[in-house]
Amino acid sequence: MKSLLLILSLLLLSFNANAWVLKKGNLDKTDFDYDMSVKGRVSVLFYVNPSKKNLNNKASEAIKAEAFDSKYYASMGIIDMKSSWLPNAIITSSLKKKQKKYPRTIYLRDLSKSMHGILDFKPKGNDIFVFNAEGEEIYRHLGKLDDAEIKKVVSVIKTE
């Protein structure tokens, strides 16, 4: 399994005009900063196709309800921009609304499906990965989480 730092580093190395946007990749067009954002924290990463953005809302709400301390916990949403027929500007506008609902979540955009190869998975539309404080992947679930999986992912985060 790849570490979160390695994954984000590989994305940065694959950066080109049409690649995943780490530079100016945040919704406010600022650079993503690993050290300031997720280093040393348990991190949850949602990889989302915009057409399936609501598929795991129940899981997002369960995690949010735990009110994990941001000193030890971080969440990221990486949006698979290339898998949608919607224009990027419309998706970004929708993400800004989501940012208001989940203000502690970092939203980044994958413009060229780079994550598919880097995380070695075939997306199911709304997928979740959990990394420990050292950045090692400790949980993954592709697609919709049922109630048992939601409890499991919350438990994994609590344990770490």
Coordinates of N, CA and C in Angstrom, one line a residue:
M1 N 0.8 -1.2 0.0 CA 0.0 0.0 0.0 C 0.9 1.2 0.0
K2 N 0.4 2.2 -0.7 CA 1.2 3.5 -0.8 C 0.8 4.4 0.3
S3 N 1.8 5.2 0.7 CA 1.5 6.2 1.7 C 0.9 7.5 1.1
L4 N 0.2 8.2 2.0 CA -0.5 9.4 1.5 C 0.6 10.4 1.0
L5 N 1.7 10.6 1.6 CA 2.7 11.5 1.1 C 3.3 11.0 -0.2
L6 N 3.5 9.7 -0.4 CA 3.9 9.2 -1.7 C 2.9 9.5 -2.8
I7 N 1.6 9.3 -2.4 CA 0.6 9.5 -3.4 C 0.5 10.9 -3.8
L8 N 0.6 11.8 -2.9 CA 0.5 13.3 -3.2 C 1.8 13.7 -4.0
S9 N 2.9 13.1 -3.6 CA 4.2 13.4 -4.3 C 4.1 13.0 -5.7
L10 N 3.6 11.8 -6.0 CA 3.5 11.3 -7.3 C 2.6 12.1 -8.2
L11 N 1.5 12.6 -7.5 CA 0.6 13.5 -8.2 C 1.3 14.8 -8.6
L12 N 2.1 15.3 -7.7 CA 2.9 16.5 -8.0 C 3.9 16.3 -9.2
L13 N 4.5 15.1 -9.2 CA 5.5 14.8 -10.2 C 4.7 14.7 -11.6
S14 N 3.5 14.2 -11.5 CA 2.8 14.0 -12.8 C 2.1 15.3 -13.3
F15 N 2.4 16.4 -12.5 CA 1.7 17.7 -12.9 C 2.1 18.1 -14.3
N16 N 1.1 18.5 -15.1 CA 1.3 19.2 -16.3 C 0.1 20.0 -16.6
A17 N 0.0 20.6 -17.7 CA -1.1 21.6 -18.0 C -2.5 20.9 -17.8
N18 N -2.6 19.6 -18.1 CA -3.9 18.9 -18.0 C -3.9 18.0 -16.8
A19 N -2.9 18.0 -15.9 CA -2.9 17.0 -14.9 C -3.6 17.5 -13.6
W20 N -3.5 16.6 -12.6 CA -4.1 16.9 -11.3 C -3.5 18.2 -10.8
V21 N -4.3 19.0 -10.2 CA -3.9 20.3 -9.8 C -3.5 20.4 -8.3
L22 N -2.2 20.2 -8.0 CA -1.7 20.4 -6.6 C -1.4 21.9 -6.5
K23 N -0.8 22.4 -7.5 CA -0.5 23.9 -7.6 C -1.8 24.6 -7.9
K24 N -2.2 25.5 -7.0 CA -3.4 26.2 -7.2 C -4.6 25.3 -7.2
G25 N -4.5 24.1 -6.5 CA -5.5 23.1 -6.6 C -6.7 23.3 -5.6
N26 N -6.4 24.0 -4.5 CA -7.5 24.3 -3.5 C -8.6 25.1 -4.2
L27 N -9.8 25.0 -3.7 CA -10.9 25.8 -4.3 C -10.7 27.3 -4.3
D28 N -9.9 27.8 -3.3 CA -9.6 29.2 -3.3 C -8.4 29.5 -4.2
K29 N -8.0 28.5 -5.0 CA -6.8 28.7 -5.9 C -5.5 28.8 -5.2
T30 N -5.4 28.4 -4.0 CA -4.1 28.4 -3.3 C -3.4 27.1 -3.5
D31 N -2.1 27.0 -3.3 CA -1.4 25.7 -3.4 C -1.8 24.8 -2.3
F32 N -1.9 23.5 -2.6 CA -2.1 22.5 -1.5 C -0.7 22.3 -0.8
D33 N -0.8 22.3 0.5 CA 0.4 22.2 1.4 C 0.2 21.0 2.3
Y34 N 0.9 19.9 1.9 CA 0.8 18.6 2.7 C 1.1 18.8 4.2
D35 N 2.2 19.5 4.5 CA 2.7 19.7 5.8 C 1.6 20.4 6.7
M36 N 1.0 21.4 6.1 CA 0.1 22.2 6.8 C -1.3 21.6 6.9
S37 N -1.6 20.7 5.9 CA -2.9 20.2 5.7 C -3.2 18.8 6.4
V38 N -2.3 17.9 6.2 CA -2.5 16.5 6.7 C -1.4 15.8 7.4
K39 N -0.2 16.3 7.3 CA 1.0 15.7 7.9 C 0.8 15.4 9.4
G40 N 1.0 14.2 9.8 CA 0.9 13.9 11.2 C -0.5 13.7 11.8
R41 N -1.5 13.6 10.8 CA -2.9 13.4 11.2 C -3.4 12.2 10.6
V42 N -4.4 11.6 11.2 CA -5.2 10.6 10.6 C -6.0 11.3 9.5
S43 N -6.0 10.8 8.3 CA -6.6 11.5 7.2 C -7.6 10.6 6.4
V44 N -8.7 11.2 6.2 CA -9.8 10.5 5.4 C -9.8 11.2 4.0
L45 N -9.7 10.4 3.0 CA -9.8 10.9 1.6 C -11.0 10.3 0.9
F46 N -11.9 11.2 0.5 CA -13.0 10.8 -0.4 C -12.6 11.1 -1.8
Y47 N -12.7 10.1 -2.7 CA -12.4 10.3 -4.1 C -13.8 10.2 -4.8
V48 N -14.2 11.3 -5.4 CA -15.6 11.5 -5.8 C -15.8 11.9 -7.3
N49 N -16.6 11.1 -8.0 CA -17.1 11.5 -9.3 C -18.3 12.5 -9.0
P50 N -18.3 13.7 -9.6 CA -19.3 14.7 -9.3 C -20.7 14.1 -9.4
S51 N -21.0 13.2 -10.3 CA -22.3 12.7 -10.5 C -22.7 11.8 -9.3
K52 N -21.8 11.3 -8.5 CA -22.1 10.5 -7.3 C -21.7 11.2 -6.0
K53 N -21.8 12.5 -6.1 CA -21.3 13.3 -4.9 C -22.1 13.0 -3.6
N54 N -23.3 12.6 -3.7 CA -24.1 12.4 -2.5 C -24.1 10.9 -2.1
L55 N -23.5 10.0 -2.8 CA -23.5 8.6 -2.5 C -23.2 8.2 -1.1
N56 N -22.2 8.9 -0.5 CA -21.7 8.6 0.8 C -21.9 9.7 1.8
N57 N -23.0 10.5 1.6 CA -23.3 11.6 2.5 C -23.5 11.1 4.0
K58 N -24.1 9.9 4.1 CA -24.4 9.4 5.4 C -23.1 9.1 6.2
A59 N -22.1 8.6 5.4 CA -20.8 8.4 6.0 C -20.1 9.7 6.4
S60 N -20.2 10.7 5.5 CA -19.6 12.0 5.8 C -20.2 12.6 7.0
E61 N -21.6 12.5 7.2 CA -22.3 13.0 8.3 C -21.9 12.3 9.6
A62 N -21.7 11.0 9.5 CA -21.3 10.2 10.7 C -19.9 10.6 11.2
I63 N -19.0 10.8 10.2 CA -17.6 11.3 10.6 C -17.7 12.7 11.1
K64 N -18.4 13.6 10.5 CA -18.5 14.9 11.0 C -19.1 15.0 12.4
A65 N -20.1 14.1 12.7 CA -20.7 14.1 14.0 C -19.8 13.7 15.1
E66 N -18.7 13.0 14.8 CA -17.7 12.7 15.8 C -16.9 13.9 16.2
A67 N -16.9 14.9 15.4 CA -16.1 16.2 15.8 C -14.7 15.9 16.2
F68 N -14.0 15.1 15.3 CA -12.6 14.8 15.6 C -11.8 16.0 15.7
D69 N -10.8 16.1 16.6 CA -10.0 17.2 16.8 C -9.1 17.4 15.6
S70 N -9.1 18.6 15.0 CA -8.3 18.9 13.8 C -6.8 18.8 14.0
K71 N -6.4 18.8 15.3 CA -5.0 18.6 15.6 C -4.5 17.2 15.2
Y72 N -5.5 16.2 15.2 CA -5.2 14.8 15.0 C -5.9 14.2 13.7
Y73 N -6.8 15.0 13.1 CA -7.6 14.5 12.1 C -7.7 15.5 10.9
A74 N -7.7 15.0 9.7 CA -7.9 15.8 8.5 C -8.7 15.1 7.5
S75 N -9.5 15.8 6.7 CA -10.3 15.2 5.6 C -10.0 15.9 4.3
M76 N -10.0 15.1 3.3 CA -9.8 15.6 1.9 C -10.9 15.0 1.0
G77 N -11.3 15.9 0.1 CA -12.2 15.4 -1.0 C -11.5 15.7 -2.3
I78 N -11.2 14.6 -3.0 CA -10.6 14.8 -4.3 C -11.6 14.5 -5.4
I79 N -11.9 15.4 -6.2 CA -12.9 15.4 -7.2 C -12.4 14.9 -8.5
D80 N -13.0 13.8 -9.1 CA -12.6 13.3 -10.4 C -13.3 14.1 -11.5
M81 N -12.7 15.2 -11.8 CA -13.3 16.2 -12.7 C -13.4 15.6 -14.1
K82 N -12.5 14.7 -14.5 CA -12.6 14.2 -15.9 C -13.7 13.2 -16.1
S83 N -14.3 12.6 -15.1 CA -15.3 11.6 -15.2 C -16.7 12.2 -15.3
S84 N -16.8 13.6 -15.4 CA -18.1 14.2 -15.5 C -18.2 15.0 -16.8
W85 N -19.5 15.0 -17.3 CA -19.7 15.8 -18.5 C -20.0 17.3 -18.1
L86 N -20.1 17.5 -16.8 CA -20.4 18.9 -16.4 C -19.1 19.8 -16.6
P87 N -19.3 21.0 -17.0 CA -18.1 21.9 -17.1 C -17.4 22.1 -15.7
N88 N -16.1 22.2 -15.7 CA -15.4 22.4 -14.4 C -15.9 23.5 -13.6
A89 N -16.3 24.6 -14.2 CA -16.7 25.8 -13.5 C -18.0 25.5 -12.7
I90 N -18.9 24.7 -13.2 CA -20.1 24.3 -12.5 C -19.8 23.4 -11.3
I91 N -18.9 22.4 -11.6 CA -18.4 21.5 -10.5 C -17.8 22.3 -9.4
T92 N -16.9 23.2 -9.7 CA -16.2 24.0 -8.7 C -17.2 24.9 -7.9
S93 N -18.2 25.4 -8.6 CA -19.2 26.2 -7.9 C -20.0 25.3 -6.9
S94 N -20.3 24.1 -7.3 CA -21.0 23.2 -6.4 C -20.1 22.8 -5.2
L95 N -18.8 22.7 -5.5 CA -17.8 22.3 -4.4 C -17.7 23.5 -3.4
K96 N -17.8 24.7 -3.8 CA -17.8 25.8 -2.9 C -18.9 25.7 -1.9
K97 N -20.1 25.3 -2.4 CA -21.2 25.1 -1.5 C -20.9 24.0 -0.5
K98 N -20.3 22.9 -1.0 CA -20.0 21.7 -0.1 C -18.9 22.2 0.9
Q99 N -18.0 23.1 0.5 CA -17.0 23.6 1.5 C -17.6 24.3 2.6
K100 N -18.8 25.0 2.4 CA -19.4 25.7 3.5 C -20.0 24.7 4.5
K101 N -20.5 23.5 4.0 CA -21.1 22.5 4.8 C -20.0 21.7 5.6
Y102 N -18.9 21.5 5.0 CA -17.7 20.8 5.6 C -16.5 21.7 5.5
P103 N -16.5 22.7 6.4 CA -15.4 23.7 6.3 C -14.0 23.2 6.6
R104 N -13.9 22.1 7.3 CA -12.6 21.5 7.7 C -12.0 20.6 6.6
T105 N -12.8 20.3 5.6 CA -12.4 19.4 4.5 C -11.6 20.2 3.4
I106 N -10.5 19.6 3.0 CA -9.7 20.2 1.9 C -10.3 19.6 0.6
Y107 N -10.7 20.4 -0.4 CA -11.1 19.9 -1.6 C -10.1 20.2 -2.7
L108 N -9.8 19.1 -3.4 CA -8.8 19.2 -4.5 C -9.4 18.6 -5.8
R109 N -8.9 19.0 -6.9 CA -9.4 18.5 -8.2 C -8.4 17.6 -8.9
D110 N -8.9 16.5 -9.4 CA -8.1 15.6 -10.2 C -8.6 15.8 -11.6
L111 N -7.9 16.5 -12.4 CA -8.3 16.9 -13.8 C -8.1 15.8 -14.8
S112 N -7.2 14.8 -14.5 CA -6.9 13.8 -15.5 C -6.9 12.4 -15.0
K113 N -7.7 12.1 -14.0 CA -7.8 10.8 -13.4 C -6.5 10.2 -13.0
S114 N -5.6 11.0 -12.5 CA -4.3 10.6 -12.1 C -4.4 9.6 -10.9
M115 N -5.4 9.9 -10.0 CA -5.5 9.0 -8.8 C -5.8 7.6 -9.1
H116 N -6.4 7.3 -10.2 CA -6.8 5.9 -10.5 C -5.5 5.0 -10.5
G117 N -4.5 5.5 -11.2 CA -3.3 4.7 -11.3 C -2.5 4.8 -10.0
I118 N -2.4 5.9 -9.4 CA -1.6 6.1 -8.2 C -2.1 5.3 -7.0
L119 N -3.4 5.3 -6.8 CA -4.0 4.5 -5.7 C -4.3 3.1 -6.1
D120 N -4.1 2.8 -7.4 CA -4.3 1.5 -7.9 C -5.7 0.9 -7.6
F121 N -6.7 1.6 -8.2 CA -8.1 1.2 -8.0 C -9.0 1.6 -9.2
K122 N -10.1 1.0 -9.3 CA -11.1 1.4 -10.3 C -12.2 2.0 -9.5
P123 N -12.4 3.3 -9.7 CA -13.4 4.1 -8.9 C -14.8 3.6 -9.1
K124 N -15.5 3.6 -8.0 CA -16.9 3.3 -8.0 C -17.8 4.5 -7.9
G125 N -17.2 5.7 -8.0 CA -17.9 6.9 -8.0 C -17.8 7.8 -6.7
N126 N -17.7 7.1 -5.6 CA -17.5 7.8 -4.3 C -16.8 6.8 -3.3
D127 N -15.5 7.0 -3.3 CA -14.6 6.0 -2.6 C -13.9 6.6 -1.4
I128 N -13.7 5.8 -0.4 CA -13.1 6.4 0.8 C -11.8 5.6 1.2
F129 N -10.8 6.4 1.6 CA -9.5 5.9 2.0 C -9.2 6.5 3.3
V130 N -8.6 5.8 4.3 CA -8.2 6.3 5.5 C -6.7 6.0 5.7
F131 N -5.9 7.1 6.1 CA -4.5 7.0 6.3 C -4.2 7.3 7.7
N132 N -3.2 6.5 8.3 CA -2.9 6.8 9.7 C -2.0 8.1 9.7
A133 N -1.6 8.5 10.9 CA -0.8 9.7 11.1 C 0.6 9.6 10.4
E134 N 1.0 8.4 10.1 CA 2.3 8.3 9.3 C 2.0 8.3 7.8
G135 N 0.8 8.4 7.4 CA 0.4 8.5 6.0 C 0.2 7.1 5.4
E136 N 0.2 6.1 6.1 CA 0.0 4.7 5.5 C -1.5 4.4 5.4
E137 N -1.9 3.9 4.3 CA -3.3 3.5 4.1 C -3.7 2.4 5.0
I138 N -4.8 2.6 5.8 CA -5.2 1.6 6.7 C -6.7 1.1 6.4
Y139 N -7.3 1.8 5.5 CA -8.7 1.4 5.2 C -9.0 1.9 3.8
R140 N -9.8 1.1 3.0 CA -10.3 1.6 1.8 C -11.6 0.9 1.5
H141 N -12.6 1.6 0.9 CA -13.8 1.1 0.5 C -14.2 1.8 -0.8
L142 N -14.5 1.0 -1.8 CA -15.0 1.6 -3.1 C -16.5 1.5 -3.2
G143 N -17.1 2.6 -3.4 CA -18.5 2.7 -3.6 C -19.2 3.0 -2.3
K144 N -20.5 2.8 -2.3 CA -21.4 3.2 -1.2 C -21.1 2.3 0.0
L145 N -21.0 3.0 1.2 CA -20.8 2.4 2.4 C -22.1 2.1 3.0
D146 N -22.3 0.8 3.5 CA -23.6 0.5 4.2 C -23.3 0.9 5.7
D147 N -24.4 0.7 6.5 CA -24.3 1.1 7.9 C -23.1 0.4 8.6
A148 N -22.9 -0.9 8.4 CA -21.8 -1.6 9.0 C -20.4 -1.0 8.6
E149 N -20.3 -0.6 7.4 CA -19.0 -0.1 6.9 C -18.8 1.3 7.5
I150 N -19.9 2.1 7.6 CA -19.8 3.4 8.2 C -19.3 3.3 9.6
K151 N -19.9 2.4 10.4 CA -19.4 2.2 11.8 C -17.9 1.7 11.8
K152 N -17.6 0.9 10.8 CA -16.2 0.4 10.8 C -15.2 1.6 10.5
V153 N -15.5 2.4 9.5 CA -14.6 3.5 9.2 C -14.5 4.5 10.3
V154 N -15.6 4.8 11.0 CA -15.5 5.7 12.2 C -14.7 5.0 13.3
S155 N -14.8 3.7 13.5 CA -14.0 3.0 14.5 C -12.6 3.0 14.1
V156 N -12.2 2.9 12.8 CA -10.8 2.9 12.4 C -10.2 4.3 12.7
I157 N -11.0 5.3 12.4 CA -10.5 6.7 12.7 C -10.3 6.9 14.2
K158 N -11.3 6.5 15.0 CA -11.2 6.6 16.4 C -10.0 5.9 17.0
T159 N -9.7 4.6 16.5 CA -8.6 3.8 17.0 C -7.3 4.5 16.7
E160 N -7.2 5.1 15.5 CA -5.9 5.7 15.2 C -5.7 7.0 15.9

